[in-house]
PDB file of C-alpha atoms in Angstrom:
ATOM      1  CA  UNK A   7     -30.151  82.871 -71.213  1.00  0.00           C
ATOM      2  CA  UNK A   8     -30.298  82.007 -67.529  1.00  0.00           C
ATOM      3  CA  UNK A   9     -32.555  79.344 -68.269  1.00  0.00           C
ATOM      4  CA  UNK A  10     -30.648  78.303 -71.014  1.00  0.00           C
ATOM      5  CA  UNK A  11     -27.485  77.684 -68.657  1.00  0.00           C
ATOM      6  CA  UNK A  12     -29.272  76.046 -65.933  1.00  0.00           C
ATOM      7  CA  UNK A  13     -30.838  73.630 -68.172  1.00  0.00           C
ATOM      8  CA  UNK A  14     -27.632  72.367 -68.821  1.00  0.00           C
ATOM      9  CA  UNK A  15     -26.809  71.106 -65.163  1.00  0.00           C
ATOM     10  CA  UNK A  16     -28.925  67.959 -63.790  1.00  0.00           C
ATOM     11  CA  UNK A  17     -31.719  68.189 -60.876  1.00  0.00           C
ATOM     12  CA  UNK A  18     -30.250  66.633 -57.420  1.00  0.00           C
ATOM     13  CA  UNK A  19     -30.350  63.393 -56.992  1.00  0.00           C
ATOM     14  CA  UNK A  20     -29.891  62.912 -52.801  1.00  0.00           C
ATOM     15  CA  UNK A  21     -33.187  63.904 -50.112  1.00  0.00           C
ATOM     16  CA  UNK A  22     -30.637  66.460 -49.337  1.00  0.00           C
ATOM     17  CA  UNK A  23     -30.908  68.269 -45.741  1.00  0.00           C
ATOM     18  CA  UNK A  24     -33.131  70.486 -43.868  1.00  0.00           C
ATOM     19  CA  UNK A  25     -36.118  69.160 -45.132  1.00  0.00           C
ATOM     20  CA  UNK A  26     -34.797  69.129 -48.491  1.00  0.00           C
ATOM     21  CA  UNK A  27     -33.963  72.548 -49.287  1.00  0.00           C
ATOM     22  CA  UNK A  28     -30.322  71.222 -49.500  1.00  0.00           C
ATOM     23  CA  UNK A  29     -30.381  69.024 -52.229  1.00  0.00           C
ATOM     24  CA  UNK A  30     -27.204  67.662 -53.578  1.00  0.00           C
ATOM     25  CA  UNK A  31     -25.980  66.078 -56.448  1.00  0.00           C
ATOM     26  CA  UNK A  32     -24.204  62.617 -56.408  1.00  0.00           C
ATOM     27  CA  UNK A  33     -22.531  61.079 -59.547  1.00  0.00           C
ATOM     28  CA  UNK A  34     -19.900  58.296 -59.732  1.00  0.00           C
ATOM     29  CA  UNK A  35     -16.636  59.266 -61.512  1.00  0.00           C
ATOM     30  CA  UNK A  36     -14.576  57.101 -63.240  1.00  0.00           C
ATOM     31  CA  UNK A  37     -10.930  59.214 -63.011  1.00  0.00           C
ATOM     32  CA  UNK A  38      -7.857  57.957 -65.583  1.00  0.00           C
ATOM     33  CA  UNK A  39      -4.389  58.591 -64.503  1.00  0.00           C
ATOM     34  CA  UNK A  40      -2.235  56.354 -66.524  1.00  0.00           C
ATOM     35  CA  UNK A  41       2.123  56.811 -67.093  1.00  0.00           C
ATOM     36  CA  UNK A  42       3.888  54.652 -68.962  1.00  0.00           C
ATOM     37  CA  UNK A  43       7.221  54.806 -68.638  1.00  0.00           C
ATOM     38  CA  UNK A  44      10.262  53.531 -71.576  1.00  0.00           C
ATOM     39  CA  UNK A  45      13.864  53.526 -70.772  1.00  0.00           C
ATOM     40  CA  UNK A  46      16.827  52.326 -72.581  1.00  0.00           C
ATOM     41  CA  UNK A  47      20.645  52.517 -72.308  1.00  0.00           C
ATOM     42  CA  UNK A  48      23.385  51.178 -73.897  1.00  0.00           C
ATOM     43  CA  UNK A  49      27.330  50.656 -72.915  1.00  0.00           C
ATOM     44  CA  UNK A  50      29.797  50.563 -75.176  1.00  0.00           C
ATOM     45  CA  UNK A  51      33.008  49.812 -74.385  1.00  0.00           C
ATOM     46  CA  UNK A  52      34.889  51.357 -77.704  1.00  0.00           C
ATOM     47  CA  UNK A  53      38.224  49.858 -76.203  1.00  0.00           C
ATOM     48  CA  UNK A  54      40.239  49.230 -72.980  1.00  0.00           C
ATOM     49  CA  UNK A  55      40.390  53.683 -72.911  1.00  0.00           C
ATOM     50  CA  UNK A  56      37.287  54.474 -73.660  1.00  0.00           C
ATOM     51  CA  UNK A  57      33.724  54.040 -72.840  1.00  0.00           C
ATOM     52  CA  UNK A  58      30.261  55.500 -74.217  1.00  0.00           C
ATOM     53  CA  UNK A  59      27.212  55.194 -73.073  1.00  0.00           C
ATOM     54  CA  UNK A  60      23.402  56.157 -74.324  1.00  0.00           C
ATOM     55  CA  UNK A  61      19.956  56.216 -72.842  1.00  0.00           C
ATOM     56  CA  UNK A  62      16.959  57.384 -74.048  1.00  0.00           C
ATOM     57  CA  UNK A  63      14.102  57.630 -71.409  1.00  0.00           C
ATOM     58  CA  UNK A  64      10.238  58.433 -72.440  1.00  0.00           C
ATOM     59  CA  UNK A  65       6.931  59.037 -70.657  1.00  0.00           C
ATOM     60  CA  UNK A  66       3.509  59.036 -71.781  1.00  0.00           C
ATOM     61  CA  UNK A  67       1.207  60.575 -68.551  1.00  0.00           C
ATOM     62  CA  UNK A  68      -2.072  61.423 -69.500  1.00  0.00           C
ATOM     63  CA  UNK A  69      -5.093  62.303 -66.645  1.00  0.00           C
ATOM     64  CA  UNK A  70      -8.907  62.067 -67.383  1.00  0.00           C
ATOM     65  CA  UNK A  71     -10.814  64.233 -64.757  1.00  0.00           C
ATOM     66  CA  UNK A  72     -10.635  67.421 -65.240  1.00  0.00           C
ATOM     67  CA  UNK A  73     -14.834  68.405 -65.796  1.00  0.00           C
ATOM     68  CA  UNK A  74     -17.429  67.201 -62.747  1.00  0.00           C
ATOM     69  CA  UNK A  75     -20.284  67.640 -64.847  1.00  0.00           C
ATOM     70  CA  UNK A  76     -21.055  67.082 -68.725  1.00  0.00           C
ATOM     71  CA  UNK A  77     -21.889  70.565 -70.561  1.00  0.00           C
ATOM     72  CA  UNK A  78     -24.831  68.630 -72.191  1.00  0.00           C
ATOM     73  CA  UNK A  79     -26.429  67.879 -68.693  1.00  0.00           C
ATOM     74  CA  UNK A  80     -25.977  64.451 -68.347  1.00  0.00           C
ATOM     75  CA  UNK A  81     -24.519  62.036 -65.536  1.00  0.00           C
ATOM     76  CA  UNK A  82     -20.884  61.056 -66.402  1.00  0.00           C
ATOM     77  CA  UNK A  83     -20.253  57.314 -65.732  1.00  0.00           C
ATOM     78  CA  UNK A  84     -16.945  57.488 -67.859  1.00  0.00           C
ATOM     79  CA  UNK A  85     -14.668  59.638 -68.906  1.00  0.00           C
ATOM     80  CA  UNK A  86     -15.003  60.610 -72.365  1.00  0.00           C
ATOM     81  CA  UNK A  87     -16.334  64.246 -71.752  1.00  0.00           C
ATOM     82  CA  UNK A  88     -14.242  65.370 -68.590  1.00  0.00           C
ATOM     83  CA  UNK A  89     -11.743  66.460 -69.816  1.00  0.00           C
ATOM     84  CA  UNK A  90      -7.987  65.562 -70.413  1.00  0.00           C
ATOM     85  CA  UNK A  91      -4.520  66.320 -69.570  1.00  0.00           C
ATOM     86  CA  UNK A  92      -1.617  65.007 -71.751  1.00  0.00           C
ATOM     87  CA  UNK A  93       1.638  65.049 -70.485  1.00  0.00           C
ATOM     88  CA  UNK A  94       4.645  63.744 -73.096  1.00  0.00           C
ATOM     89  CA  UNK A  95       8.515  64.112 -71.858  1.00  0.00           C
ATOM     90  CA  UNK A  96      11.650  62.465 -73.768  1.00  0.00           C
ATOM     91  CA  UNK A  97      15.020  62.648 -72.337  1.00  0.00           C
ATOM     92  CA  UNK A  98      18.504  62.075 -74.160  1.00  0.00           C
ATOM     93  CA  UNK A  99      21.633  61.616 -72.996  1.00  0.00           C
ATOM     94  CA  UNK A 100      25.074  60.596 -74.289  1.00  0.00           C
ATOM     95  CA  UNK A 101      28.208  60.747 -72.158  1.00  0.00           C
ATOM     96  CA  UNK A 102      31.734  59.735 -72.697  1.00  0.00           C
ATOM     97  CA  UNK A 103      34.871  58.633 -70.273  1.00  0.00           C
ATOM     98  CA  UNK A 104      37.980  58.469 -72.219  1.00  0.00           C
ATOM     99  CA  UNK A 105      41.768  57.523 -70.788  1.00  0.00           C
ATOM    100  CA  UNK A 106      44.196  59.452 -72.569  1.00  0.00           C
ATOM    101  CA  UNK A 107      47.242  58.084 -70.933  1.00  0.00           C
ATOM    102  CA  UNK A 108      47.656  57.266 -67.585  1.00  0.00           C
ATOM    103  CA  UNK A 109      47.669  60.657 -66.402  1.00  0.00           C
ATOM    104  CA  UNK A 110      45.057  61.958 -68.228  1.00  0.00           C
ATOM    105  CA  UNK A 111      41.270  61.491 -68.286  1.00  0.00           C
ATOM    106  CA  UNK A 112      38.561  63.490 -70.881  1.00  0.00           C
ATOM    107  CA  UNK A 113      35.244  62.940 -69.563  1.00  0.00           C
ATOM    108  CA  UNK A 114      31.132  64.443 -70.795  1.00  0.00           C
ATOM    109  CA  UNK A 115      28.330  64.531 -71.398  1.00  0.00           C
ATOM    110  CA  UNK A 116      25.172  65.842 -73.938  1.00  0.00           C
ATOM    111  CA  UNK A 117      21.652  66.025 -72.887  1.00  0.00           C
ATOM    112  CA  UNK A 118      17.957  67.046 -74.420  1.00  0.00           C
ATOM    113  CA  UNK A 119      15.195  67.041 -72.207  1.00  0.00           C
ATOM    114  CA  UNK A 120      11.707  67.778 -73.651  1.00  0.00           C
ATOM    115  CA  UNK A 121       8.432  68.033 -72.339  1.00  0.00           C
ATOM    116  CA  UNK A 122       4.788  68.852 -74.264  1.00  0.00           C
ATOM    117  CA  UNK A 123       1.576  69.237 -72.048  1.00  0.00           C
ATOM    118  CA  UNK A 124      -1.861  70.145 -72.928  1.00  0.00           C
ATOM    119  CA  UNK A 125      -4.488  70.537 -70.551  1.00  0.00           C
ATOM    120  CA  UNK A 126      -8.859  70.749 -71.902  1.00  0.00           C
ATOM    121  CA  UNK A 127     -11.831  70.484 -69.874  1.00  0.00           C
ATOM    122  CA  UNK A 128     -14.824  68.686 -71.101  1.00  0.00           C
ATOM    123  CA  UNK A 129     -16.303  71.760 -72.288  1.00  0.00           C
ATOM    124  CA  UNK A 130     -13.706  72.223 -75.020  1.00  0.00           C
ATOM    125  CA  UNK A 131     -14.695  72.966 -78.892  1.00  0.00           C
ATOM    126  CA  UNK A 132     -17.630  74.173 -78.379  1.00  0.00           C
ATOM    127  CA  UNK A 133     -18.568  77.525 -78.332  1.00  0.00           C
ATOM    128  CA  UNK A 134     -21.268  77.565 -75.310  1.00  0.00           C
ATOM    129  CA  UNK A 135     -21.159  81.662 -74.951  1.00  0.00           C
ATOM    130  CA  UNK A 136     -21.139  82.586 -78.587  1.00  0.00           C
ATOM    131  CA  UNK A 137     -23.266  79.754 -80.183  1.00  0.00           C
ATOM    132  CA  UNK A 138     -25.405  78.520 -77.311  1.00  0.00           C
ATOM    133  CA  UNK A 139     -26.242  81.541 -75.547  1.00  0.00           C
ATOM    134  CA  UNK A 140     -25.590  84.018 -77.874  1.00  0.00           C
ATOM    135  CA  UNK A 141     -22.950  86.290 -75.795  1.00  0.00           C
ATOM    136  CA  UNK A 142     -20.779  88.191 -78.138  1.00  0.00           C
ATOM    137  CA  UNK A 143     -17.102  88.314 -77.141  1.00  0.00           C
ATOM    138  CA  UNK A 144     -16.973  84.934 -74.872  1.00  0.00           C
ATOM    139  CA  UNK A 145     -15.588  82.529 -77.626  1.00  0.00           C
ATOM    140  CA  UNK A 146     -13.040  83.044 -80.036  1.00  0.00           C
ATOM    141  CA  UNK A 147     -11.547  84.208 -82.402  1.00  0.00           C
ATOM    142  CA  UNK A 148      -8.895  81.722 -81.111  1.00  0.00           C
ATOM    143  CA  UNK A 149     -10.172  77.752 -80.423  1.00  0.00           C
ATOM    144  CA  UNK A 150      -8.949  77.535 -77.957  1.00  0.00           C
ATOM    145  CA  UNK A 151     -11.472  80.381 -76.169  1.00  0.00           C
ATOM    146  CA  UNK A 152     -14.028  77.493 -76.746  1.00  0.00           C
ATOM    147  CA  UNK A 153     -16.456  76.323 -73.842  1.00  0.00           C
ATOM    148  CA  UNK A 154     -18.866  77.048 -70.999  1.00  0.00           C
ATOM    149  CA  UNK A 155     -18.179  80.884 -69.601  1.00  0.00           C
ATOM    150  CA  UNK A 156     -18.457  81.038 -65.923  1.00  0.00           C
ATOM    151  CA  UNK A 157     -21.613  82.960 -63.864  1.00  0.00           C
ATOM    152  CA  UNK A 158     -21.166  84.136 -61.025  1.00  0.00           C
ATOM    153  CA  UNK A 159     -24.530  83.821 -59.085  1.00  0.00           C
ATOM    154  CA  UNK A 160     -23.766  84.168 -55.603  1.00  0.00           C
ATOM    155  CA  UNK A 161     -24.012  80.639 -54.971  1.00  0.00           C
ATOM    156  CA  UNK A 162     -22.368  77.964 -56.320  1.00  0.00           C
ATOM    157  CA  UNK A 163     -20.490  79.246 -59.760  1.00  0.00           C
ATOM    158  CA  UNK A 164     -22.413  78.230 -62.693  1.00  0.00           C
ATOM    159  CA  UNK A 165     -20.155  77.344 -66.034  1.00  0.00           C
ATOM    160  CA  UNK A 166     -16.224  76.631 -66.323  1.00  0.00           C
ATOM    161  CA  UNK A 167     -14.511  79.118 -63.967  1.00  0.00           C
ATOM    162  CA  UNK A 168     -10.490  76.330 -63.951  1.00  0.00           C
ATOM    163  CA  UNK A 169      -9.324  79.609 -65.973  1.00  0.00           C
ATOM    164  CA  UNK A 170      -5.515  77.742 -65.856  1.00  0.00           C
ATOM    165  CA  UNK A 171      -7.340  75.398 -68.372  1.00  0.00           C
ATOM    166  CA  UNK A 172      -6.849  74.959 -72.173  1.00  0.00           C
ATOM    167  CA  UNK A 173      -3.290  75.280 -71.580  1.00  0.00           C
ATOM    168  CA  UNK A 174       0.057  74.341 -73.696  1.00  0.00           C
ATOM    169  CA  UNK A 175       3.584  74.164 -72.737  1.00  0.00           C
ATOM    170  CA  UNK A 176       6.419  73.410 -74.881  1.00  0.00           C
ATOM    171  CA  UNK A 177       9.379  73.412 -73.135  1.00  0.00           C
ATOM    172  CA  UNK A 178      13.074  71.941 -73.966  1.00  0.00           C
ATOM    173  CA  UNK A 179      16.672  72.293 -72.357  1.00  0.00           C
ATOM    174  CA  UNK A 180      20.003  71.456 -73.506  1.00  0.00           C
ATOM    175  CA  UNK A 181      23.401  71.414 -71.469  1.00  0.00           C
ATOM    176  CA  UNK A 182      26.435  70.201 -72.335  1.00  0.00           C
ATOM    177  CA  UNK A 183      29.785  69.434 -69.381  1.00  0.00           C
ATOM    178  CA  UNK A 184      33.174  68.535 -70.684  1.00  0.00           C
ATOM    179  CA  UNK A 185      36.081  67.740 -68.119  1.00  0.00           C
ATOM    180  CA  UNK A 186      39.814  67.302 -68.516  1.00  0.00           C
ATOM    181  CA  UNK A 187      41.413  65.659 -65.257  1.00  0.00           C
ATOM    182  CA  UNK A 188      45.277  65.614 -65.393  1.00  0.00           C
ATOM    183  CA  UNK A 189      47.497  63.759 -62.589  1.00  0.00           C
ATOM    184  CA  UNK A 190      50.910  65.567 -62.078  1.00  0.00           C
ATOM    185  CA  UNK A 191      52.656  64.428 -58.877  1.00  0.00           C
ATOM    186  CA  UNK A 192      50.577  64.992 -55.845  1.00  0.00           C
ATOM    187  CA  UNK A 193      48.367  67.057 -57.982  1.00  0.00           C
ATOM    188  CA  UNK A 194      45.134  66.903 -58.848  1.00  0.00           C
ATOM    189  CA  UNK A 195      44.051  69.337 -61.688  1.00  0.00           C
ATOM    190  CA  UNK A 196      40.734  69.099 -63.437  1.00  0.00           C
ATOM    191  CA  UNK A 197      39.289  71.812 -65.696  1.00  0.00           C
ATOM    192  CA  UNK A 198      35.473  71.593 -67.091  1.00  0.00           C
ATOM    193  CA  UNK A 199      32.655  73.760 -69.255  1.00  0.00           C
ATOM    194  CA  UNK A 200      29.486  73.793 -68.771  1.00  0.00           C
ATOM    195  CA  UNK A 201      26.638  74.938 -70.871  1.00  0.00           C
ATOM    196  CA  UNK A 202      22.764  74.663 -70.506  1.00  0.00           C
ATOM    197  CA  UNK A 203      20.109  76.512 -73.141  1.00  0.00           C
ATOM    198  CA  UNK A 204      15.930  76.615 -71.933  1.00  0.00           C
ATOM    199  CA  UNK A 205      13.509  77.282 -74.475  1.00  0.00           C
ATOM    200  CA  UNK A 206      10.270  77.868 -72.942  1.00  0.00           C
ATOM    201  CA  UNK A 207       6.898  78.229 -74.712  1.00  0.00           C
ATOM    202  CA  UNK A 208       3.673  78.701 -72.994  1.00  0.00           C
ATOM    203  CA  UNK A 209      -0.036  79.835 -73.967  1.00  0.00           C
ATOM    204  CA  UNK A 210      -2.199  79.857 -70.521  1.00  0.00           C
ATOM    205  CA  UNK A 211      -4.454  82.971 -70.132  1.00  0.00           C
ATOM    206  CA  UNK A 212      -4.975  81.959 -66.538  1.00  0.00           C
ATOM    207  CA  UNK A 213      -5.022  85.139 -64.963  1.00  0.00           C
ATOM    208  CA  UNK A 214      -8.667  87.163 -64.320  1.00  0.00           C
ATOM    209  CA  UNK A 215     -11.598  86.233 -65.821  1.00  0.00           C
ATOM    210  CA  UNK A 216     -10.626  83.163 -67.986  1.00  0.00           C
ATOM    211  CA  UNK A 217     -10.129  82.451 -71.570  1.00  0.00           C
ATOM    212  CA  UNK A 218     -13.559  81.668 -72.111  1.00  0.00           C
ATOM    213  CA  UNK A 219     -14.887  85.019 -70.365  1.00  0.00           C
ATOM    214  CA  UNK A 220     -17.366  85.470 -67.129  1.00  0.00           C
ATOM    215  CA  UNK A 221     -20.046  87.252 -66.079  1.00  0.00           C
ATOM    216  CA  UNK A 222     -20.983  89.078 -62.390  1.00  0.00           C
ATOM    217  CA  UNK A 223     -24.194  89.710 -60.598  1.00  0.00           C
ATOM    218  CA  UNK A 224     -24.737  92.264 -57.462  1.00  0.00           C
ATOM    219  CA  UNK A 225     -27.163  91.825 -55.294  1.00  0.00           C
ATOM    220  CA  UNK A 226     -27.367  95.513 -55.297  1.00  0.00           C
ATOM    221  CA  UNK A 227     -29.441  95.048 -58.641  1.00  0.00           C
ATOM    222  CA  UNK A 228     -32.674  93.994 -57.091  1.00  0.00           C
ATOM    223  CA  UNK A 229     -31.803  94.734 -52.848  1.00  0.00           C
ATOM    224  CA  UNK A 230     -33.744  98.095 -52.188  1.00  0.00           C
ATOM    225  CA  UNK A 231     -32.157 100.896 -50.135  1.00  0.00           C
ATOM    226  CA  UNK A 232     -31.359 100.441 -46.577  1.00  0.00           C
ATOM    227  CA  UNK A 233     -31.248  96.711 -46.971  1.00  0.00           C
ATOM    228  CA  UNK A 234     -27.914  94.540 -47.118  1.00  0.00           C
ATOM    229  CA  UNK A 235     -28.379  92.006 -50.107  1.00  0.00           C
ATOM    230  CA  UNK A 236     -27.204  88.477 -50.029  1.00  0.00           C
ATOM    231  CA  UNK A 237     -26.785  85.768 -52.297  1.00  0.00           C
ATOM    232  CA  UNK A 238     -30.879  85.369 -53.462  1.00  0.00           C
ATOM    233  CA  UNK A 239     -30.314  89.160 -54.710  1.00  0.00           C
ATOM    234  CA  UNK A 240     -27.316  87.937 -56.786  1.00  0.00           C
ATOM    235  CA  UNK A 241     -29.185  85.178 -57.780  1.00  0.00           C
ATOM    236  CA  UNK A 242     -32.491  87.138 -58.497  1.00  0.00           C
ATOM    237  CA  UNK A 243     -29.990  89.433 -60.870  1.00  0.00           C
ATOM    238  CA  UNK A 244     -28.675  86.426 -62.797  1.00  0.00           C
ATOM    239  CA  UNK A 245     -32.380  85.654 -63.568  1.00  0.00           C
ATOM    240  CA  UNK A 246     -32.980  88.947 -65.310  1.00  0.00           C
ATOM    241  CA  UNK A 247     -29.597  89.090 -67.097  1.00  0.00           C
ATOM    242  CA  UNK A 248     -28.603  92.157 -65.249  1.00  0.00           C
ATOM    243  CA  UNK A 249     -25.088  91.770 -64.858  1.00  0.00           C
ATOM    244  CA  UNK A 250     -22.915  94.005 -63.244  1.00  0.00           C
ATOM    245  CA  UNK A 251     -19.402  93.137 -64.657  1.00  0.00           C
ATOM    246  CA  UNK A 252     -17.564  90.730 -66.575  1.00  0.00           C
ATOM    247  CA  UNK A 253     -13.981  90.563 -68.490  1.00  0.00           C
ATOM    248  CA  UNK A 254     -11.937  87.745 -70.357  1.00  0.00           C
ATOM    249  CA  UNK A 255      -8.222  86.934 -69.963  1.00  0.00           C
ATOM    250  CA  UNK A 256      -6.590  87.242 -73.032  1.00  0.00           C
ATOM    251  CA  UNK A 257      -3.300  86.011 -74.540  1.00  0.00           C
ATOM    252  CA  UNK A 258      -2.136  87.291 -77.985  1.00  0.00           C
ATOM    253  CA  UNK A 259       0.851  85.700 -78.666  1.00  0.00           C
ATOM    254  CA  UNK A 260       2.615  82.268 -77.028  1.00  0.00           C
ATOM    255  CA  UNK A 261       5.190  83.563 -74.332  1.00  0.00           C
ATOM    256  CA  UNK A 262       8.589  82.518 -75.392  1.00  0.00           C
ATOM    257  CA  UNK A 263      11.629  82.625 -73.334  1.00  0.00           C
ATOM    258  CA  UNK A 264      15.343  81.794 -74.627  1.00  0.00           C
ATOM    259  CA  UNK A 265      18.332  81.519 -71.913  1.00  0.00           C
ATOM    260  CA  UNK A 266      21.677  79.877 -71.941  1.00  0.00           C
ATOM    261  CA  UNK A 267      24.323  79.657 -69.329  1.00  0.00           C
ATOM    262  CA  UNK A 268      27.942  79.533 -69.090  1.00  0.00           C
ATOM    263  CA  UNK A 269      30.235  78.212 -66.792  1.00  0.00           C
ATOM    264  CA  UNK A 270      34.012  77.297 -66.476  1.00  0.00           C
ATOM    265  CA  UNK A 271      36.123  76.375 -63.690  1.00  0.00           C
ATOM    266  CA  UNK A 272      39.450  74.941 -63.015  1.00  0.00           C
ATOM    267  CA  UNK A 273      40.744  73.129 -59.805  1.00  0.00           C
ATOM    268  CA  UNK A 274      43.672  72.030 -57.965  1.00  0.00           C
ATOM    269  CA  UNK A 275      43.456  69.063 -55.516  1.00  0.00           C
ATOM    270  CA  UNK A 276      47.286  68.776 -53.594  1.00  0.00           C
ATOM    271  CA  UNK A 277      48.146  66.048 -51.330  1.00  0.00           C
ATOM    272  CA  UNK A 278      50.347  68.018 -49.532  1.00  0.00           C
ATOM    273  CA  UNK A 279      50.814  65.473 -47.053  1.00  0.00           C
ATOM    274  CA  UNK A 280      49.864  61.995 -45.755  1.00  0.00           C
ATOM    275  CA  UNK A 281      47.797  64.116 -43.541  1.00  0.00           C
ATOM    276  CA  UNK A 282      47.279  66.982 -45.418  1.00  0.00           C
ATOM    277  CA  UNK A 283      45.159  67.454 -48.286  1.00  0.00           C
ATOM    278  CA  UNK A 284      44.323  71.410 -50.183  1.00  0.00           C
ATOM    279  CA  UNK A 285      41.917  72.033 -52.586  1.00  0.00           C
ATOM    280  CA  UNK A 286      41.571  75.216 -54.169  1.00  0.00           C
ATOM    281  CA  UNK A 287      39.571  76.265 -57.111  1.00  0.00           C
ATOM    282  CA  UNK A 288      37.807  79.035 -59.020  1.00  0.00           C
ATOM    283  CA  UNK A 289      34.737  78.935 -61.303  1.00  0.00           C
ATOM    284  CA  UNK A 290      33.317  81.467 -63.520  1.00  0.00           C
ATOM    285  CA  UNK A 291      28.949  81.760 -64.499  1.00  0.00           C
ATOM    286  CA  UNK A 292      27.440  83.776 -67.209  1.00  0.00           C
ATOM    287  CA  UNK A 293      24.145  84.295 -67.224  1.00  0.00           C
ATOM    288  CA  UNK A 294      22.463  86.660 -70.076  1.00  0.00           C
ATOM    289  CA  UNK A 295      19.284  88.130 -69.143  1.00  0.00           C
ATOM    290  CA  UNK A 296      16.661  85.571 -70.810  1.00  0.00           C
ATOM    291  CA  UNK A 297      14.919  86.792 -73.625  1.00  0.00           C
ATOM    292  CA  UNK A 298      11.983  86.482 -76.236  1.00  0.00           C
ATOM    293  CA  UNK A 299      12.156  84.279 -79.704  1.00  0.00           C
ATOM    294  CA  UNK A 300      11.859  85.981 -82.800  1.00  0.00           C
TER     295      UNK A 300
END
């Protein structure tokens, strides 16, 4: 199996250093990082009292760089096979000022923001632990467990060890503000509510060993007694397959969150004088504890 996973990474390419016995590897990458970015909005004046407005904005970000080499071994000159992050976000908003009389003034707005963003390295769909090496309990059952498990060899980490990658967030928010403003002789009084709502959902089995699983090696496995090992005696235990831990970070269900907030307040702004002015207010905040959907 060691064999199997080196042969999938290409010989060095550079003289290297020290004679050679530092050989390195150089490859020309091609990164993507394109945005595009859509907005509209649109006044309407309804009449001489009141005005609505709309605008919708929209962004499209998506990022090609996210594997250095390609699991089958060869060079990358593009980026087909490095991986890709997608990153779509929409925003809505409508809002409203409205003149009552000439005293009074209603004023709000609505909002929806909304973002989706997946994240895959070039090692993603296939199942190099199961199916290629034949390592029970890398990949799977879920897809998205697919690709290269990482080895940890003492020197430079063989496999896919970005455990914050596949990843998927879903996450939208809502709020809501509505003012009333009311002139009464040298007062000021305006009175609003506020509202926001998050809906969060996340599946990112960052933590640990990875979604994809990894493997250890001590150099304790082939030192002898009395003698401090170092990296060849991790690297001399990847060899044999003796490995001396390994895990898998694991995520059964998508992590939900649900939260709204309240808030109301009501203010008072006096001109008690040319020289004077007093402002006094109070507002009140709810905030539930946040909690899980379903």
């Amino acid at each position: 199996i060691a064999r199997q996973i080196q042969a999938l990474y290409p010989a060095p390419n550079d003289a290297g250093t020290n004679h050679g016995l530092r050989n390195n590897l150089f490859l020309a990458r091609q990164p993507k990082a394109d945005r595009d970015n859509y907005d509209l909005k649109v006044n309407w004046n309804r009449s001489a009292s009141h005005q609505i407005f709309g605008k919708v904005s929209v962004m499209d970000a998506q990022v090609a760089d996210l594997w250095p080499l390609d699991p089958q071994g060869e060079l990358l000159l593009g980026v087909e096979d490095v991986g890709s992050g997608d990153t779509r976000s929409w925003l809505a908003t409508f809002g409203q000022t409205w003149t009552l009389s000439p005293t009074m003034l209603i004023d709000g707005n609505f909002g929806i923001n909304n973002q989706n963003q997946t994240a895959q390295g070039g090692d993603f769909g296939t199942n190099f632990g199961t199916d290629v090496f034949g390592l029970p309990g890398t990949n799977g059952p879920d897809p998205r467990q697919s690709g290269l498990p990482y080895f940890n060899t003492g020197m430079s980490t063989l496999g896919n060890n970005a455990g914050w990658t596949p990843l998927e967030r879903k996450e939208r928010s809502y709020t809501f503000t509505t003012n009333v403003t009311k002139l009464a002789g040298k007062h000021e009084l305006r009175a609003g509510f506020d509202f926001i709502r998050y809906e969060l959902e996340h599946w990112q089995p960052e933590l640990g060993s990875g979604p994809r699983g990894n493997f250890d090696f001590s150099g304790n496995i082939t030192g002898q007694p009395g003698y401090t090992s170092n990296i060849w005696n991790q690297y001399a235990t990847f060899l044999m397959g003796r490995t001396s831990g390994y895990g898998k970070s694991i995520q059964f269900e998508t992590m939900t969150g649900r939260e709204n907030q309240y808030g109301l307040f009501v203010n008072d702004r006096w001109q008690a004088s040319d020289k004077l002015t007093v402002t006094a207010g109070l507002r009140w905040e709810y905030y539930p504890l946040m909690s899980r959907d379903g």
